[in-house]
mmCIF file of C-alpha atoms in Angstrom:
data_model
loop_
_atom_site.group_PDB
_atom_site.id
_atom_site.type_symbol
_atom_site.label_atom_id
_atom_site.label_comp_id
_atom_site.label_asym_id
_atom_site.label_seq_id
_atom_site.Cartn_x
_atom_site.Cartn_y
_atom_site.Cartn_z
ATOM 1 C CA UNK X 1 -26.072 -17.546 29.384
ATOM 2 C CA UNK X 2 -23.634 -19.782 27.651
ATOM 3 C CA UNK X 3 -24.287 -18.570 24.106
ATOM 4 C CA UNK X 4 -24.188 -15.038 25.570
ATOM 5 C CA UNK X 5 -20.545 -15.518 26.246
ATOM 6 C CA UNK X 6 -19.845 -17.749 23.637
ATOM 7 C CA UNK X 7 -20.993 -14.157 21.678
ATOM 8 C CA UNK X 8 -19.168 -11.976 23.030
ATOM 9 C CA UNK X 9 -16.012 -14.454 22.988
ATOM 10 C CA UNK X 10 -16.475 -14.483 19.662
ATOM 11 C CA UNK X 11 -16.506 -10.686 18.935
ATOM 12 C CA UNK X 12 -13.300 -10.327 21.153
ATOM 13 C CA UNK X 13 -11.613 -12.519 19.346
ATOM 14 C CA UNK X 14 -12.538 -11.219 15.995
ATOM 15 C CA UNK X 15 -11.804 -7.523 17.258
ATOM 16 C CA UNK X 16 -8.051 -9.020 18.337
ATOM 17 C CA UNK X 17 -7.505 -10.794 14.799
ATOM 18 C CA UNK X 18 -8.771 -7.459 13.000
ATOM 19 C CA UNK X 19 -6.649 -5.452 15.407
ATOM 20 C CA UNK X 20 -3.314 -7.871 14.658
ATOM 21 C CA UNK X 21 -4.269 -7.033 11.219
ATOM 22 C CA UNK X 22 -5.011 -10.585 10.614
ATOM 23 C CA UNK X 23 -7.943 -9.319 7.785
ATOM 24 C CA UNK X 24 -5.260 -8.153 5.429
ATOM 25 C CA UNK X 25 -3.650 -11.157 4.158
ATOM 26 C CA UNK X 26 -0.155 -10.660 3.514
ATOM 27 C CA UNK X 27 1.807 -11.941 0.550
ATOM 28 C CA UNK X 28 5.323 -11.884 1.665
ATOM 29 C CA UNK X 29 7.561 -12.653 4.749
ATOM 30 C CA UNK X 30 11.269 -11.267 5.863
ATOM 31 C CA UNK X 31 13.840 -13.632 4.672
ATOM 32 C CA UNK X 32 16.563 -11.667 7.147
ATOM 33 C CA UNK X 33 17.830 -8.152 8.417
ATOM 34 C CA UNK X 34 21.399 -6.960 8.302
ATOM 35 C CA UNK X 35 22.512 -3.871 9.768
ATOM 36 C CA UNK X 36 24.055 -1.750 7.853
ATOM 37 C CA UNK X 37 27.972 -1.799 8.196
ATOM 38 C CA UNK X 38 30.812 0.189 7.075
ATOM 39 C CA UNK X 39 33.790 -0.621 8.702
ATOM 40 C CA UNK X 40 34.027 2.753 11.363
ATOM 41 C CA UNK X 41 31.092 3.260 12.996
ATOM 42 C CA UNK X 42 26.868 3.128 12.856
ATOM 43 C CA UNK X 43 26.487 2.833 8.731
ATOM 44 C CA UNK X 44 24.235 5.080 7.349
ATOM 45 C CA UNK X 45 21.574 3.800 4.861
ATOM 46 C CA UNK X 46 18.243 6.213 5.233
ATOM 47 C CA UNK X 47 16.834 6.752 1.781
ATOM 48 C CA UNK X 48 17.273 3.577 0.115
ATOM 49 C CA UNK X 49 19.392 0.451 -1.151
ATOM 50 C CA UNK X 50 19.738 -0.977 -5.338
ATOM 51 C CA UNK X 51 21.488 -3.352 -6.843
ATOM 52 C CA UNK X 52 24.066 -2.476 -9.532
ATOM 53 C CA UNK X 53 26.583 -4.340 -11.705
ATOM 54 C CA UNK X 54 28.249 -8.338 -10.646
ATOM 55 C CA UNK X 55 28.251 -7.970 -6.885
ATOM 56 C CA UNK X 56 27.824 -4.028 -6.372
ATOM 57 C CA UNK X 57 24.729 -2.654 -4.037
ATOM 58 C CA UNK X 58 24.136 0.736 -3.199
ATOM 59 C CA UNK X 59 23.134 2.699 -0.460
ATOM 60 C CA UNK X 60 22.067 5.897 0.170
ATOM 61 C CA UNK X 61 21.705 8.600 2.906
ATOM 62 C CA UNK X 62 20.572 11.835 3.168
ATOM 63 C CA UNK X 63 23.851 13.451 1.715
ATOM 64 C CA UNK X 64 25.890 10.362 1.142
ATOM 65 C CA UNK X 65 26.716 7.545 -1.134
ATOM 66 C CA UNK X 66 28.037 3.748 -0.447
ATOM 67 C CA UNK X 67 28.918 1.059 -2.905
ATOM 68 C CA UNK X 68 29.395 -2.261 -1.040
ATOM 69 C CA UNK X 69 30.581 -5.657 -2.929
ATOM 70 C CA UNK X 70 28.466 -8.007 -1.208
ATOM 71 C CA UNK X 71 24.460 -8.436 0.076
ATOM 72 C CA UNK X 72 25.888 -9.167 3.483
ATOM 73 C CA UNK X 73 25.573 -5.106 4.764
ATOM 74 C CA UNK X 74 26.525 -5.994 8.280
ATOM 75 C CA UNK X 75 29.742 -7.668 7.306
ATOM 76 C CA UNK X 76 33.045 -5.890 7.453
ATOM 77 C CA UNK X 77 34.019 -3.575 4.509
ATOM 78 C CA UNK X 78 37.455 -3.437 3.156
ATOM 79 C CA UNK X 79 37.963 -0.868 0.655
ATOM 80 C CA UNK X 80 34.363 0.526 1.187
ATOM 81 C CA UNK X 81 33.695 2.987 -1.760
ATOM 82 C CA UNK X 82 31.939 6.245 -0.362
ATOM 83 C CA UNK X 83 30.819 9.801 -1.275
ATOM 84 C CA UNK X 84 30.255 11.619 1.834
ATOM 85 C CA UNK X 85 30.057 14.893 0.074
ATOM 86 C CA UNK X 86 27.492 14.329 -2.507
ATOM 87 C CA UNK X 87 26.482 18.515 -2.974
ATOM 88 C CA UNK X 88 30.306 19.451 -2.959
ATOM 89 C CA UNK X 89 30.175 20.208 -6.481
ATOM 90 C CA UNK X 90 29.800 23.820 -7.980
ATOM 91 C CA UNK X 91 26.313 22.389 -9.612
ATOM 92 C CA UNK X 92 24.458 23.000 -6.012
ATOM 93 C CA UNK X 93 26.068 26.220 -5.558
ATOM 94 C CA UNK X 94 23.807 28.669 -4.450
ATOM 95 C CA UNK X 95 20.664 26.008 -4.371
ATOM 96 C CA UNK X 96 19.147 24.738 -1.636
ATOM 97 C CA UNK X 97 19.247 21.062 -2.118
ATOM 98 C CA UNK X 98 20.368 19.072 1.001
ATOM 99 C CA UNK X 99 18.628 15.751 0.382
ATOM 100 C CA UNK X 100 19.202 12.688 -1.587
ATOM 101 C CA UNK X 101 16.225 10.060 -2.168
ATOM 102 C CA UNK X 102 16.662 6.563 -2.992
ATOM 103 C CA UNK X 103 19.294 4.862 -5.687
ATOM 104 C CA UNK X 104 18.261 3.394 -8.934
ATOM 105 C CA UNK X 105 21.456 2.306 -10.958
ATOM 106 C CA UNK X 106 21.632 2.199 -15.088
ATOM 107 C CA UNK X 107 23.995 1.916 -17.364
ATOM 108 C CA UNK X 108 27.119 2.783 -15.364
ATOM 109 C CA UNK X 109 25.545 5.518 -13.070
ATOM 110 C CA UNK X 110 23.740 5.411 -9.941
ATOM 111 C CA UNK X 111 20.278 7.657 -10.355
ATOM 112 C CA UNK X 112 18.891 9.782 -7.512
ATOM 113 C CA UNK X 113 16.443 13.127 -6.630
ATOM 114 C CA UNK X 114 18.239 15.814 -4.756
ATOM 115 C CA UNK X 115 15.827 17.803 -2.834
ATOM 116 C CA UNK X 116 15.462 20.038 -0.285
ATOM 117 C CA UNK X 117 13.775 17.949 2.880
ATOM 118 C CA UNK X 118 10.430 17.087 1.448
ATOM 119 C CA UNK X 119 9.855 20.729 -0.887
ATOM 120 C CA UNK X 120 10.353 21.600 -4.337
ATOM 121 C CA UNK X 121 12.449 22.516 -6.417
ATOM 122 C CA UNK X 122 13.399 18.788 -7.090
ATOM 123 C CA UNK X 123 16.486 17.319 -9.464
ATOM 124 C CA UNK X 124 17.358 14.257 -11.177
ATOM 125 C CA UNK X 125 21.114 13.579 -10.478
ATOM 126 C CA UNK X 126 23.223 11.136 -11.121
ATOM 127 C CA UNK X 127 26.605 9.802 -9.879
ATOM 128 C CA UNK X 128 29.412 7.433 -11.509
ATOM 129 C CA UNK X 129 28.908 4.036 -10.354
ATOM 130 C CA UNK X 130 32.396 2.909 -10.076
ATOM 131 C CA UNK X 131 33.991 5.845 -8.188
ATOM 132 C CA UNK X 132 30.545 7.384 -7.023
ATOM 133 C CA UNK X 133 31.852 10.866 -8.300
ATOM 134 C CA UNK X 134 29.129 13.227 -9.648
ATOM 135 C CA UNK X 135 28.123 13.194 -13.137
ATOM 136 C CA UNK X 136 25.118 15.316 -13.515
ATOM 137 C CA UNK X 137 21.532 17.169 -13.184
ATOM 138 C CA UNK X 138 18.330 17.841 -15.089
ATOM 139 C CA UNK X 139 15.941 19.867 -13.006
ATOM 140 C CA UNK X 140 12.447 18.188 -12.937
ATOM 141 C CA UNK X 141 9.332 20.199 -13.467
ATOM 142 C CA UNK X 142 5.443 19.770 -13.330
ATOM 143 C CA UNK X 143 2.499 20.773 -13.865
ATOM 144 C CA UNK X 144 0.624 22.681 -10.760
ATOM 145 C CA UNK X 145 -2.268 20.842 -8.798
ATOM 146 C CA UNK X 146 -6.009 21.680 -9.294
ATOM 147 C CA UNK X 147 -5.770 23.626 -6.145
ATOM 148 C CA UNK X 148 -2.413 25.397 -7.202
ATOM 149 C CA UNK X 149 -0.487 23.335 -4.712
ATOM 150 C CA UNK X 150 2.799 21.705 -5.581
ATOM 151 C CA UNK X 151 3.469 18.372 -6.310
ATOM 152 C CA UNK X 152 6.824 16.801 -5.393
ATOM 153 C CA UNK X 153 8.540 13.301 -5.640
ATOM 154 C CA UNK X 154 9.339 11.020 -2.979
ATOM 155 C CA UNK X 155 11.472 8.255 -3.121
ATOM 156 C CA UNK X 156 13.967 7.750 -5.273
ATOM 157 C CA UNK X 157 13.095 7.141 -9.760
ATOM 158 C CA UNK X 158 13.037 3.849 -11.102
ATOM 159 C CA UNK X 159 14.289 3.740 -14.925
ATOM 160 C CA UNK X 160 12.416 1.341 -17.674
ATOM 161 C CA UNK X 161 13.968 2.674 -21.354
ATOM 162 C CA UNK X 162 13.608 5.930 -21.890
ATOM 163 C CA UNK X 163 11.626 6.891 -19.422
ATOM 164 C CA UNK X 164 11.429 6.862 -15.255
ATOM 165 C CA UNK X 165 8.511 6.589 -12.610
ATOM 166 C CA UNK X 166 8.456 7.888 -9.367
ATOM 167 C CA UNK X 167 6.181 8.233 -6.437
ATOM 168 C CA UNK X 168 4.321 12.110 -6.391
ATOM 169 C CA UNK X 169 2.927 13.573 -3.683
ATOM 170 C CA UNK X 170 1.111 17.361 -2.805
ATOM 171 C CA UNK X 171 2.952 19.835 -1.214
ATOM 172 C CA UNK X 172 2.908 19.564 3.199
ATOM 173 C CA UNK X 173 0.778 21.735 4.812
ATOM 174 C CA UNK X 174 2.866 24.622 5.762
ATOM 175 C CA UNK X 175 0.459 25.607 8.953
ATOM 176 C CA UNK X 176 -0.035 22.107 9.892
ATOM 177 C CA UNK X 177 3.293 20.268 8.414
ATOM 178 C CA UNK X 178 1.084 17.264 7.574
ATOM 179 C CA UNK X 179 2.401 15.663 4.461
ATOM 180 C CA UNK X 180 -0.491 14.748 1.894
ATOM 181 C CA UNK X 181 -0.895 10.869 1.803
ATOM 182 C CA UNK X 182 0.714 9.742 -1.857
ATOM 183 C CA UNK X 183 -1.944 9.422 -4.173
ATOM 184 C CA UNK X 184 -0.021 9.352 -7.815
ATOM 185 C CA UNK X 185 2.583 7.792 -10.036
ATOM 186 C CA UNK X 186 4.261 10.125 -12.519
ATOM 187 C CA UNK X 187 6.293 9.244 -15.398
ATOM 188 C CA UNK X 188 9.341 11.084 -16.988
ATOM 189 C CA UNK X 189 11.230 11.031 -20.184
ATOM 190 C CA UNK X 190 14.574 9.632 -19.249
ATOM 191 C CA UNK X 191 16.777 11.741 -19.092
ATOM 192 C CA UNK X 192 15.855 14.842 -19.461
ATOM 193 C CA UNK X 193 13.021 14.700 -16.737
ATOM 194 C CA UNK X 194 10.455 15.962 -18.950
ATOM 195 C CA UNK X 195 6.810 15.489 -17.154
ATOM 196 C CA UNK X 196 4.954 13.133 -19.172
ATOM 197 C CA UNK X 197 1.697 11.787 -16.985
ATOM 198 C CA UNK X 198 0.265 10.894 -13.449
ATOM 199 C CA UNK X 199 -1.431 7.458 -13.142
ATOM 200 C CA UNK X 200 -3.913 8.000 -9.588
ATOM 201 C CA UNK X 201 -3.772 4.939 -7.296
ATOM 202 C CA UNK X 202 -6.792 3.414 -6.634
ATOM 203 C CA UNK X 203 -7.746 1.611 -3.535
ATOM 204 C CA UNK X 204 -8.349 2.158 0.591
ATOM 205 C CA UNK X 205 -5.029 1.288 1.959
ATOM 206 C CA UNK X 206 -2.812 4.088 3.613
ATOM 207 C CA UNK X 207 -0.481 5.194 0.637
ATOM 208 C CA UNK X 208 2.622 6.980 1.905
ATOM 209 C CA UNK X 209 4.978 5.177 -0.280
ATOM 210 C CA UNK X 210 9.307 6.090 -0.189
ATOM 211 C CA UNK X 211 10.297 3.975 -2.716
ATOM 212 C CA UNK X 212 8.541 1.978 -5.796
ATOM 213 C CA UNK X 213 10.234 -1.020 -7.969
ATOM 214 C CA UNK X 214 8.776 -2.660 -10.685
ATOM 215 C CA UNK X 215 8.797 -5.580 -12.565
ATOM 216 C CA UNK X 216 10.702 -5.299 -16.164
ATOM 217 C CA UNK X 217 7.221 -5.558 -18.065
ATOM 218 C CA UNK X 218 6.021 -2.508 -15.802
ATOM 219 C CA UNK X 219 2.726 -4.290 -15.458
ATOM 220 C CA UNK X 220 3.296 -4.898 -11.666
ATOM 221 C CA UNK X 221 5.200 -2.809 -9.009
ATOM 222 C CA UNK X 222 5.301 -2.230 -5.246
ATOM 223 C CA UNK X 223 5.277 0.726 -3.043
ATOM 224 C CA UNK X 224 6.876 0.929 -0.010
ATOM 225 C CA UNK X 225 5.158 2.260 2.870
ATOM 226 C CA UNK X 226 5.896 3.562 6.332
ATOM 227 C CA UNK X 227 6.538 -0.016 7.799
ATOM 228 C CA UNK X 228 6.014 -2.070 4.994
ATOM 229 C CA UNK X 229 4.978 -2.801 1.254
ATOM 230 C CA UNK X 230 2.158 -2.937 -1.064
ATOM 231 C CA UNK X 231 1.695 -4.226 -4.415
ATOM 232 C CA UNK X 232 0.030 -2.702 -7.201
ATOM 233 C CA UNK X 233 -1.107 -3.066 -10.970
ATOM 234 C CA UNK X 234 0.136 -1.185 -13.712
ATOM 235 C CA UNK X 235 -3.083 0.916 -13.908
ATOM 236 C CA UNK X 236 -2.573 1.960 -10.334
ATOM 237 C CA UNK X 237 -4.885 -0.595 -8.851
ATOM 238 C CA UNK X 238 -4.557 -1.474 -5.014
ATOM 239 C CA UNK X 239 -3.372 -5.263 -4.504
ATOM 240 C CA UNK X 240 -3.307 -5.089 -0.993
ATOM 241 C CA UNK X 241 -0.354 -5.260 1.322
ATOM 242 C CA UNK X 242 2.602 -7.236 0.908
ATOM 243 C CA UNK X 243 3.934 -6.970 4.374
ATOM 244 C CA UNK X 244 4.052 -4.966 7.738
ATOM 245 C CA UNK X 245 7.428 -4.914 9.676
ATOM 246 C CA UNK X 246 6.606 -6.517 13.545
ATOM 247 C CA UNK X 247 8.869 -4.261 14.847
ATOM 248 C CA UNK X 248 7.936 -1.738 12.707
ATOM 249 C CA UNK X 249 10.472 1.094 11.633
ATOM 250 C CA UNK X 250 10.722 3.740 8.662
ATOM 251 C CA UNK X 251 11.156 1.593 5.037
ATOM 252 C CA UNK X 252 12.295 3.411 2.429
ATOM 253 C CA UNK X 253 14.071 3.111 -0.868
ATOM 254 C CA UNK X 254 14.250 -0.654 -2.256
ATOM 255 C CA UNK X 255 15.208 -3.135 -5.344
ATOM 256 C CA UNK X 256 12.661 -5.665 -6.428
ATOM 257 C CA UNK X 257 14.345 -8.749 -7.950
ATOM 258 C CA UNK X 258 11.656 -10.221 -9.762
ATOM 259 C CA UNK X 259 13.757 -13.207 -11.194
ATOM 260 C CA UNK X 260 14.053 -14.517 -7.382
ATOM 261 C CA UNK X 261 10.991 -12.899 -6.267
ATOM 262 C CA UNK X 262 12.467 -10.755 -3.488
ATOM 263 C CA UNK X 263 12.235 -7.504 -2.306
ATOM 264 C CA UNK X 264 14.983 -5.572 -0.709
ATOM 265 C CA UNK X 265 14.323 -2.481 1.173
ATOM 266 C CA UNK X 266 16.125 0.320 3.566
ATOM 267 C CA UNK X 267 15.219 0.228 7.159
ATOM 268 C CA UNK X 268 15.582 3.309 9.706
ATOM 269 C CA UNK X 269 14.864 1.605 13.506
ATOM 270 C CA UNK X 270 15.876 1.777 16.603
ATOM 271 C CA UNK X 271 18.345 4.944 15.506
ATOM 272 C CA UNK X 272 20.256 2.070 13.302
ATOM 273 C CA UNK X 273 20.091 1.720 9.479
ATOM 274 C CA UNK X 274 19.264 -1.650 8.757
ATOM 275 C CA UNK X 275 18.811 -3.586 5.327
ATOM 276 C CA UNK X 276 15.348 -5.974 5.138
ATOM 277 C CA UNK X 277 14.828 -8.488 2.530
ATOM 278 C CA UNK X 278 11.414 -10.148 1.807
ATOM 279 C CA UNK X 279 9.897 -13.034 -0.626
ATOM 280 C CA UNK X 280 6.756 -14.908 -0.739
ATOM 281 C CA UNK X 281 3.682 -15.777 -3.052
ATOM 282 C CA UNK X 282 2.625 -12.064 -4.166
ATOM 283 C CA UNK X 283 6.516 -11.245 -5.323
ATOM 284 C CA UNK X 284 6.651 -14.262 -7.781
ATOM 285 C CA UNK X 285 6.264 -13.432 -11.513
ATOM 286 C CA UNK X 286 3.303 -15.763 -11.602
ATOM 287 C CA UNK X 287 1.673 -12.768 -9.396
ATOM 288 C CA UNK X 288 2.738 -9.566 -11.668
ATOM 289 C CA UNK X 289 1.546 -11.773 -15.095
ATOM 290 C CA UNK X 290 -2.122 -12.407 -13.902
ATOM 291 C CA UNK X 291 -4.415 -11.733 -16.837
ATOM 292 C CA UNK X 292 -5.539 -7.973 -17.536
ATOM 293 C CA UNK X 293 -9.514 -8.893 -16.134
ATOM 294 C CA UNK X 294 -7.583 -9.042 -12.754
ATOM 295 C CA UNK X 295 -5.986 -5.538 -12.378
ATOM 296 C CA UNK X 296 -9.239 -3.341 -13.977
ATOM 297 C CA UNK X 297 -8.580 -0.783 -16.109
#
């Protein structure tokens, strides 16, 4: 009788720690949350957050630009720069773009997709990162899916040289509006956003991903997930999750600082737009320089 309930003690308590997702072993923790502040009311800070030149960070919204001077997003802003009316420009005339993804800066501009909601047509566009006035466009094209569907981007593009990745997912449903989980990374000539190739991600974890980041040797990079991260190889290979938010919440667009080892990444909760930083063993460099036999080919 006693090993009978010692049994089934045992299998509740293994159901519990598989439930608490205890049997994914997570390489990172939250270092701290600030909401996201600017001076006059709620800040706004959906799609995504970068770091840009001495003490500059940017953050994003749907139609909207903010340069802060400090890491400290919950602190009061004097002199907040801002560009409330990114599509005001005779560019988006006529088109049908009401989005903005997530910021990557470079060389003195801040980097974004303009899209409409989650549909093609997509652009690469670009903004001045002093001023946050608008600079430019190259409309981004590729190749139909198997099926005929659509691919789009999600995210936001990260730029190595002279070219930039992004996260690529099919076309939603239209009868169903289910969006396709996000099964590819595409790379672009930077930029003209010329299509160059997909690399498929491999592995059994849910893939939604709204923002990637990569290390500078682009041989290790994380994807950001509906409430939480996950690391992966530079041949698309799964390394398993790198965190999952307790409190859960929509993460988005983020900056990985792989000299400190710490992810930073945009957090919708709660009806607040809050910034989340993370570090921990499987953000180091010693993770993203493991030998080639360890992310197969």
């Amino acid at each position: 009788m006693g090993t009978r309930s010692e049994a089934r003690l045992a299998v509740a308590l293994a159901l519990l720690w598989i439930a608490a997702g205890a049997c994914e072993p997570l390489g990172a923790e939250i270092v701290d949350t600030k909401l996201v502040y600017d001076g006059t009311r709620k800040g706004l800070g959906h799609q995504g957050v970068t770091k840009g030149p001495g003490s500059a960070w940017y953050v994003m919204h749907n139609g909207q630009l903010f340069r802060y001077e400090t890491d400290d997003f919950s602190a009061p802003q004097n002199g907040l720069v801002r560009n409330e009316k990114a599509f005001d420009h005779p560019d988006f005339r006529g088109t049908p773009f009401d989005h903005l993804g997530a910021p990557e800066y470079c060389d003195g501009n801040v980097y974004t997709f303009a899209k409409h909601g989650a549909y093609p047509p997509m652009r690469l566009v670009w903004y001045d990162a002093s001023d946050l006035s608008y600079r430019g466009y190259r409309d981004i094209a590729m190749p139909a899916a198997p099926d005929g569907n659509r691919y789009r981007v999600s995210g936001g593009p990260h730029v190595m040289g002279d070219h930039f990745y992004c996260a690529v997912a099919l076309d939603a449903e239209p009868e169903t509006s289910k969006r396709e989980e996000i099964r590819y990374l595409a790379k672009f000539r930077f930029p003209s956003a010329e299509f160059v190739e997909f690399t498929p991600l491999s592995g059994t974890g849910y893939c939604r991903i709204q923002g990637i980041d990569m290390d500078a040797g682009g041989d290790y990079y994380v994807g950001v997930t509906g409430r939480g991260a996950r690391a992966y190889g530079a041949s698309g290979a799964d390394r398993g999750p790198l965190f999952k938010h307790p409190r859960g919440g929509v993460h988005e667009g983020c900056y990985f600082d792989t000299r400190r080892g710490v992810l930073t990444i945009a957090v919708t909760r709660d009806q607040f737009y809050w910034v989340t930083r993370v570090s921990g063993d499987d953000l180091q460099p010693a993770a993203w320089k493991r030998p080639a036999s360890d992310d197969p080919k």
